[in-house]
Amino acid sequence: MKALLLWPIMPNSFWSYQETLDLAGLRSTNPPLGLITVAAMLPADWEIRFVDRNIRLEEDDDWAWCDIVIMSAMIIQKQDFWELIQKGVALGKKVAVGGPFPTSVPEFALEAGAHYLILDEGEYTIPMFLEALARGEEWGIFRATEKPDVTQTPIARFDLLDLDAYLAITVQFSRGCPFQCEFCDIINLYGRKPRTKTPEQMLKEFQVLYDLGWRRYVFVVDDNFIGNKRNAKVFLQALIPWMEEHDYPFILVTEASLNLAEDEELIELMVKAGFTLVFMGIETPDTDSLLGIHKVQNTRRDLIESCHKITRAGLQIMSGFIMGFDNERLGAGRRIQEFIEETGIPQGQFSLLQALQNTAMWNRLKQEGRLIDGLGTFHQGAIMNFVPTRPVEEIVEEYIDAFWNIYEPMPYLKRTFRHFMMMKGWRGKTKRPIASKEIRLYTAICWRQGVVRSTRWRFWWQLVAIAFSKPRLLYDYLTTLGVGEHFFNYRYEVRAQLLQKLAALKQDTQEQEKTATYSLELIN
């Protein structure tokens, strides 16, 4: 069997870092871990071609060569995903799809024409799919009611990747999250009981990446790295000596809940293991909103002090913030902006709330008759897909102002500096070389922020201060400034998209009001 594995195009978004990648000569933030793990589950006698369409487009020869096309997708990729399914069908190829988007919205892939839907987690459903193929079945939907033991998950086919094209490579230690945030689909996809790999498994994956020559970021893409704190500590205790013996070849990044601040031992282990940045879903500084979405773990301690504690220990925070929760008060955008400034968090993943299909929020809003169809994909330039409890125009205008101000170059430089000056300057001693990609990016930063923009004087004295007082943080500091280049540009796109949608929304409202007025006149 000849299988063509395709990863659809990822539109520009908060996570794409497109401007930063262009400056560094990179093509994509990270590869699809799920799809290359599926590749490791396919029979050994299958021939495989893998194409990440964010790196290069497949050729006509790839389509002619294959017997079957296998794709995975997230919701933001739905446009290209749809077109690829239809192309495969039109060319007479069997099309199999899986991943978080088809699992949550299987009807989308069915309407596009996919023959096989390999849903839920592949450890169970890939064997079902292969058995169906062996029986000669022309189509099928394969689902699992149980969650697999991830200690049996094979090492992903990292050898299929063009490693020189990515900013980070992804690995996974655990699946699932113990919390019940109303808007999140993680517990629907992967459950509330975190399942973890063994330390031995993880070290084998790290060794594979090391042997392939990888020396940049490794993103541990867990739903919540500390969902099972005991197992996380056991893994970290095994990882620390491995990182020391290999001279800290990777820069580690992960996602964790804010209750990390409650466990000093865990923070210390993460720093010693080489973790430098952690993404945290803070969502909002408004306690009433946090309680409303059942994010009680963010209400146990003072949010700002929790952030400062984690930062002071040596971890840079990247945070998630959302506007549009029920009963949100006027000025939510300003309060989020003030929170970001006070904590000094450089990167705030700031979005308007979207109801993801089959989440607790989706089900509640559906019962209340508040869901809206046809508002496009979920990204920073998309308006909410439900009717909020305060005027949409008010929320969107607040959001545009806050997003714009947060990513003004001067405020970004100032708070990045404050954030790094707060951090403990320890980093594991590394022999990792500064590659041409980094040199290219840093040169562009020095030119843009140190010469062209009005930030020039602040850029240079901050750079000198970091270099002398926190020399081991200099790499991370410069990279964070480089990431800022994406946001400085992306905010224009977000503002334009939202203003356009807001204008269309207002026009629809006016037309509805005219129609209603005309109908009343006819009645009278």
XYZ file of C-alpha atoms in Angstrom:
524
model
C 0.000 0.000 0.000
C 1.265 3.478 -0.910
C 0.082 6.163 1.508
C 0.364 9.923 1.061
C 0.166 11.690 4.437
C -0.866 15.340 4.178
C -0.920 18.112 6.786
C -3.148 21.004 5.599
C -2.125 24.635 5.405
C -2.307 26.589 8.651
C -3.684 30.131 8.105
C -1.928 33.054 9.737
C -2.798 33.213 13.423
C -1.332 33.926 16.847
C 0.529 30.612 16.718
C 1.879 30.823 13.180
C 4.671 33.329 13.990
C 4.825 33.920 10.251
C 6.796 37.169 10.249
C 9.291 35.754 12.746
C 9.720 32.559 10.724
C 10.302 34.570 7.556
C 13.012 36.617 9.264
C 14.746 33.443 10.474
C 14.427 31.573 7.180
C 12.110 28.957 8.709
C 8.842 27.672 7.238
C 6.620 26.509 10.114
C 6.363 26.672 13.892
C 6.140 22.920 14.469
C 5.210 19.675 12.655
C 2.041 17.572 13.150
C 2.987 15.168 15.920
C -0.268 13.225 15.569
C 0.188 12.520 11.871
C 3.802 11.363 12.147
C 2.761 9.172 15.102
C 0.083 7.632 12.871
C 2.846 6.990 10.330
C 4.619 4.906 12.992
C 1.436 2.831 13.486
C 1.045 1.884 9.830
C 2.270 -1.533 8.595
C 6.014 -1.790 8.035
C 5.524 -2.893 4.420
C 3.585 0.253 3.493
C 5.344 2.915 1.460
C 4.869 6.369 2.970
C 5.280 9.887 1.661
C 4.706 12.714 4.138
C 4.012 16.299 3.056
C 3.538 19.218 5.431
C 1.866 21.730 3.128
C 3.160 24.554 5.330
C 6.674 23.548 4.258
C 6.106 22.561 0.635
C 3.174 21.574 -1.556
C 2.778 18.025 -2.758
C 3.277 17.428 -6.476
C 1.090 15.759 -9.086
C 3.439 12.788 -8.940
C 2.594 12.300 -5.244
C -1.106 12.076 -6.038
C -0.512 9.724 -8.977
C 1.796 7.523 -6.867
C -0.448 6.916 -3.857
C -3.237 4.406 -3.252
C -4.632 6.212 -0.218
C -4.440 9.718 1.252
C -4.339 10.090 5.043
C -4.902 13.500 6.664
C -5.248 15.023 10.093
C -6.554 18.501 10.856
C -7.438 21.118 13.439
C -10.417 23.414 12.982
C -8.315 26.366 11.836
C -7.196 24.230 8.863
C -10.708 23.379 7.706
C -10.584 25.290 4.397
C -7.529 23.460 3.049
C -8.683 20.227 4.682
C -11.975 20.347 2.762
C -10.252 21.080 -0.543
C -7.743 18.257 -0.097
C -10.469 15.725 0.652
C -12.371 16.763 -2.449
C -9.238 16.662 -4.586
C -8.420 13.146 -3.407
C -11.948 11.952 -4.149
C -11.933 13.627 -7.594
C -8.673 11.845 -8.424
C -10.154 8.499 -7.471
C -8.086 8.052 -4.322
C -9.312 6.614 -1.065
C -9.249 9.340 1.598
C -8.849 8.640 5.328
C -8.994 11.426 7.903
C -8.550 11.849 11.642
C -7.374 14.268 14.280
C -9.131 16.692 16.654
C -11.307 18.484 14.068
C -12.837 15.379 12.405
C -13.252 13.795 15.841
C -15.230 16.803 17.077
C -17.095 17.495 13.820
C -17.192 14.226 11.814
C -20.018 15.457 9.585
C -17.654 18.012 8.002
C -15.326 15.316 6.662
C -18.266 13.150 5.580
C -19.814 15.997 3.605
C -16.452 16.664 1.952
C -16.411 13.041 0.781
C -13.882 11.259 3.024
C -14.117 7.473 2.831
C -12.648 6.585 6.231
C -12.976 8.531 9.471
C -10.313 7.375 11.949
C -11.564 9.243 15.011
C -10.624 9.511 18.692
C -7.137 8.204 19.540
C -5.233 6.268 16.911
C -3.821 3.564 19.196
C -7.306 2.006 19.108
C -8.779 3.225 15.828
C -5.821 2.763 13.449
C -5.949 -1.057 13.960
C -9.724 -0.952 13.307
C -9.073 0.963 10.078
C -6.355 -1.463 8.952
C -8.600 -4.463 9.629
C -11.394 -2.868 7.580
C -8.974 -2.274 4.695
C -7.847 -5.909 4.868
C -11.495 -6.969 4.572
C -11.868 -4.810 1.470
C -14.326 -2.365 3.019
C -14.777 0.774 0.920
C -15.626 3.123 3.769
C -15.963 3.215 7.536
C -16.135 5.291 10.704
C -13.866 4.028 13.458
C -14.429 5.185 17.038
C -13.186 4.143 20.459
C -15.098 4.286 23.733
C -11.976 3.830 25.879
C -8.761 5.788 26.219
C -5.576 3.962 25.205
C -2.533 3.279 27.346
C 0.024 5.767 25.998
C 2.898 3.637 27.285
C 2.224 1.560 24.151
C 2.417 4.546 21.775
C 5.283 4.192 19.273
C 7.903 6.871 18.724
C 6.761 9.273 16.019
C 8.427 9.137 12.594
C 10.600 12.206 13.138
C 12.770 10.952 10.276
C 10.009 11.966 7.826
C 10.427 15.646 8.709
C 12.464 18.362 7.066
C 13.944 19.372 10.412
C 15.604 22.489 9.053
C 12.189 24.018 8.323
C 10.773 24.111 11.868
C 11.147 26.383 14.867
C 10.216 23.615 17.313
C 9.738 19.859 17.299
C 6.871 18.408 19.308
C 6.754 15.472 21.709
C 4.042 14.398 24.160
C 4.359 13.108 27.712
C 0.695 12.983 28.720
C -2.870 13.251 27.429
C -5.873 14.586 29.284
C -6.526 17.246 31.930
C -8.138 16.904 35.374
C -10.023 20.200 35.196
C -13.478 20.979 33.765
C -13.171 24.373 32.045
C -16.517 24.842 30.288
C -15.135 26.164 26.997
C -12.341 23.598 26.545
C -12.647 20.477 24.360
C -9.638 18.647 25.809
C -11.649 16.599 28.284
C -14.016 15.550 25.474
C -11.143 14.484 23.250
C -8.727 12.993 25.786
C -10.538 12.679 29.103
C -10.076 14.038 32.615
C -7.648 11.372 33.807
C -4.160 12.263 32.557
C -2.358 9.295 31.028
C 1.418 9.510 30.951
C 4.265 7.835 29.140
C 7.134 6.336 31.092
C 10.366 8.300 31.619
C 12.150 5.612 29.584
C 9.828 6.254 26.619
C 10.397 9.978 26.755
C 14.160 9.679 26.977
C 14.138 7.404 23.919
C 12.209 10.078 22.007
C 14.659 12.746 23.149
C 17.548 10.526 22.092
C 16.034 10.038 18.620
C 15.786 13.812 18.186
C 19.326 14.246 19.477
C 20.684 11.613 17.078
C 18.856 13.314 14.178
C 20.818 16.475 14.997
C 17.944 18.561 16.387
C 19.186 21.419 18.629
C 16.386 23.974 18.942
C 13.060 24.071 20.768
C 11.247 20.941 21.892
C 7.597 21.646 22.666
C 6.118 19.121 25.093
C 2.570 19.502 23.757
C 0.668 18.059 26.686
C -2.846 19.281 27.379
C -1.549 19.980 30.884
C 2.001 18.859 31.665
C 1.279 18.882 35.402
C -2.119 17.152 35.186
C -0.460 14.217 36.975
C 2.090 15.972 39.186
C 3.575 12.799 40.639
C 4.376 11.290 37.247
C 5.605 14.638 35.934
C 8.118 14.807 38.787
C 9.308 11.253 38.149
C 9.860 12.110 34.485
C 11.680 15.360 35.309
C 13.967 13.578 37.779
C 14.987 11.219 34.965
C 15.251 14.005 32.385
C 17.598 16.237 34.397
C 20.636 13.897 34.266
C 19.969 13.164 30.574
C 19.965 16.883 29.773
C 23.119 17.422 31.841
C 24.947 14.529 30.147
C 23.995 15.887 26.703
C 24.872 19.518 27.570
C 21.257 20.726 27.412
C 20.803 20.290 23.639
C 17.133 21.367 23.626
C 15.162 24.366 24.841
C 12.013 22.962 26.418
C 8.534 24.505 26.256
C 5.216 23.161 27.544
C 1.656 23.934 28.660
C 0.541 23.801 32.287
C -2.210 25.053 34.558
C -1.589 28.028 36.839
C -1.724 25.834 39.951
C 1.918 25.115 39.102
C 2.562 28.087 41.393
C 1.436 25.937 44.338
C 4.290 23.435 43.910
C 7.778 24.901 44.347
C 9.468 21.518 43.935
C 7.806 20.989 40.560
C 8.821 24.453 39.335
C 12.420 23.840 40.397
C 12.518 20.472 38.651
C 11.155 21.999 35.438
C 13.806 24.720 35.442
C 16.608 22.249 36.163
C 15.340 19.985 33.361
C 15.707 22.810 30.831
C 12.163 24.165 30.577
C 12.312 27.849 29.740
C 8.746 28.784 28.798
C 5.307 27.585 29.873
C 1.946 28.421 28.305
C -0.818 29.004 30.858
C -4.514 29.595 30.339
C -5.182 32.557 32.605
C -8.242 33.564 30.495
C -9.291 36.642 32.492
C -8.455 38.463 35.731
C -12.204 38.677 36.499
C -12.995 36.101 39.202
C -16.723 36.014 38.406
C -15.967 35.008 34.817
C -13.512 32.313 35.966
C -16.121 30.819 38.271
C -18.710 31.000 35.496
C -16.583 28.809 33.221
C -15.624 26.442 36.075
C -11.963 27.472 35.998
C -11.766 27.366 39.781
C -8.060 26.446 39.790
C -7.336 30.066 38.822
C -9.255 31.461 41.800
C -7.348 29.782 44.634
C -4.458 32.246 44.742
C -3.782 35.791 43.664
C -3.272 35.578 39.886
C -0.555 38.212 39.653
C 1.421 36.810 42.583
C 1.147 33.300 41.092
C 2.578 34.579 37.799
C 5.376 36.445 39.571
C 6.297 33.356 41.590
C 6.639 31.212 38.479
C 8.559 33.914 36.618
C 10.959 34.608 39.488
C 11.775 30.882 39.615
C 13.057 31.064 36.027
C 10.138 30.222 33.737
C 8.922 32.661 31.117
C 5.121 32.716 30.945
C 3.091 32.751 27.745
C -0.554 33.192 28.611
C -3.997 32.696 27.138
C -6.647 35.411 27.560
C -10.245 35.411 26.320
C -12.999 38.009 26.027
C -16.722 37.345 25.694
C -17.596 35.232 28.747
C -21.145 35.437 30.048
C -21.831 38.359 32.387
C -18.490 39.923 31.477
C -18.318 43.505 32.711
C -17.533 46.601 30.679
C -13.786 47.205 30.414
C -12.696 43.548 30.280
C -10.227 44.315 27.494
C -8.625 47.101 29.520
C -8.342 44.868 32.600
C -6.640 42.119 30.589
C -4.256 44.683 29.133
C -3.438 45.993 32.611
C -2.881 42.436 33.872
C -0.443 41.701 31.040
C 1.440 44.917 31.770
C 1.630 44.262 35.523
C 2.893 40.698 35.110
C 5.203 41.666 32.242
C 4.039 38.670 30.202
C 5.411 39.250 26.667
C 3.119 36.919 24.700
C -0.564 36.977 25.544
C -2.591 34.626 23.313
C -5.584 36.954 23.279
C -8.824 35.836 21.581
C -12.544 36.350 21.440
C -14.416 33.416 22.932
C -15.551 30.661 20.584
C -17.870 27.793 21.519
C -16.165 24.590 20.389
C -18.482 21.831 19.251
C -19.611 19.320 21.888
C -18.014 21.162 24.813
C -20.072 21.887 27.928
C -20.318 25.490 26.742
C -21.517 24.435 23.279
C -24.225 22.229 24.768
C -25.392 24.929 27.170
C -25.508 27.652 24.500
C -27.326 25.282 22.147
C -29.993 24.647 24.787
C -30.293 28.404 25.306
C -30.663 28.997 21.553
C -27.608 31.274 21.421
C -25.366 29.495 18.890
C -24.719 31.174 15.527
C -23.665 29.258 12.414
C -21.458 30.351 9.564
C -18.993 32.707 11.255
C -15.907 31.039 9.844
C -12.916 29.433 11.486
C -11.611 30.090 14.980
C -8.740 32.574 15.107
C -8.033 36.068 16.424
C -9.829 37.687 13.479
C -13.121 35.824 14.038
C -16.171 37.150 15.867
C -17.838 34.906 18.455
C -20.058 32.129 17.157
C -22.754 32.739 19.771
C -24.834 35.592 21.167
C -22.986 37.065 24.192
C -24.574 38.683 27.251
C -23.354 42.150 26.330
C -23.350 43.871 22.913
C -21.066 42.222 20.363
C -19.925 45.618 19.069
C -18.810 46.635 22.555
C -16.820 43.427 23.094
C -15.149 43.519 19.678
C -14.194 47.188 19.912
C -12.654 46.617 23.356
C -10.813 43.599 22.020
C -9.408 45.444 18.985
C -8.084 48.251 21.192
C -6.521 45.888 23.719
C -4.906 43.604 21.109
C -3.516 46.621 19.278
C -2.069 48.209 22.412
C -0.590 44.993 23.811
C 1.439 44.532 20.648
C 2.691 48.055 20.210
C 6.486 47.636 19.829
C 7.525 49.891 22.725
C 5.238 48.375 25.392
C 6.227 44.906 24.183
C 9.932 45.670 24.588
C 9.416 47.222 28.010
C 7.449 44.371 29.537
C 9.680 41.702 27.949
C 12.625 43.348 29.667
C 10.784 43.515 33.016
C 9.744 39.874 32.673
C 13.290 38.667 32.024
C 14.834 40.871 34.704
C 12.436 39.238 37.179
C 13.560 35.744 36.172
C 16.267 33.781 37.907
C 19.183 33.844 35.498
C 20.064 30.143 35.796
C 20.118 27.989 32.694
C 21.753 24.622 32.258
C 25.213 24.910 30.727
C 24.898 24.164 27.033
C 27.191 23.590 24.088
C 24.314 24.098 21.684
C 25.677 26.207 18.799
C 24.035 29.392 17.599
C 22.903 28.364 14.127
C 22.520 30.468 10.993
C 18.746 30.685 11.568
C 19.260 32.403 14.916
C 21.946 34.718 13.542
C 19.644 35.725 10.698
C 16.766 36.417 13.109
C 18.880 38.354 15.608
C 20.395 40.485 12.861
C 16.907 41.413 11.650
C 15.820 42.250 15.221
C 18.812 44.520 15.765
C 18.061 46.328 12.521
C 14.323 46.704 12.999
C 14.143 47.342 16.747
C 17.592 48.846 17.228
C 17.830 51.097 14.164
C 14.621 51.568 12.177
C 12.018 51.993 14.937
C 11.740 54.580 17.670
C 12.514 51.751 20.104
C 16.193 52.001 19.141
C 17.613 53.538 22.332
C 15.584 51.325 24.666
C 16.432 48.234 22.598
C 20.194 48.711 22.976
C 20.338 49.580 26.652
C 17.964 46.745 27.518
C 20.091 44.335 25.467
C 23.244 45.422 27.280
C 21.528 45.131 30.674
C 20.331 41.581 29.939
C 23.725 40.567 28.521
C 25.561 41.690 31.674
C 23.034 40.780 34.382
C 21.346 37.683 32.902
C 23.756 36.356 30.250
C 22.257 32.848 30.203
C 18.843 34.326 29.379
C 20.112 36.299 26.390
C 19.125 33.628 23.835
C 15.578 33.434 25.196
C 15.333 37.224 25.455
C 16.360 37.835 21.841
C 14.077 35.068 20.605
C 11.134 36.614 22.483
C 11.872 39.974 20.870
C 11.955 38.162 17.535
C 8.545 36.636 18.209
C 7.286 40.170 18.785
C 7.856 40.941 15.101
C 5.029 38.555 14.237
C 2.612 40.305 16.582
C 3.621 43.816 15.512
C 2.411 42.895 12.014
C -0.376 40.479 12.890
C -2.307 43.095 14.873
C -2.981 44.972 11.614
C -4.527 41.835 10.126
C -6.632 41.176 13.234
C -7.930 44.743 13.334
C -8.797 44.758 9.624
C -10.604 41.405 9.773
C -12.632 42.322 12.837
C -13.561 45.792 11.605
C -14.770 44.239 8.351
C -16.839 41.652 10.211
C -18.166 44.295 12.587
C -19.247 46.484 9.664
C -21.015 43.516 8.043
C -22.693 42.708 11.337
C -23.943 46.269 11.732
C -25.215 46.283 8.153
C -27.118 43.022 8.743
C -28.637 44.503 11.890
C -29.729 47.631 10.037
C -31.284 45.563 7.241
C -33.132 43.410 9.776
C -34.436 46.541 11.487
C -35.596 47.963 8.130
C -37.334 44.683 7.283
C -39.038 44.629 10.665
C -40.143 48.255 10.283
C -41.478 47.585 6.776
C -43.373 44.521 8.019
C -44.978 46.571 10.795
C -45.995 49.240 8.288
C -47.663 46.605 6.108
C -49.501 45.195 9.104
C -50.719 48.637 10.137
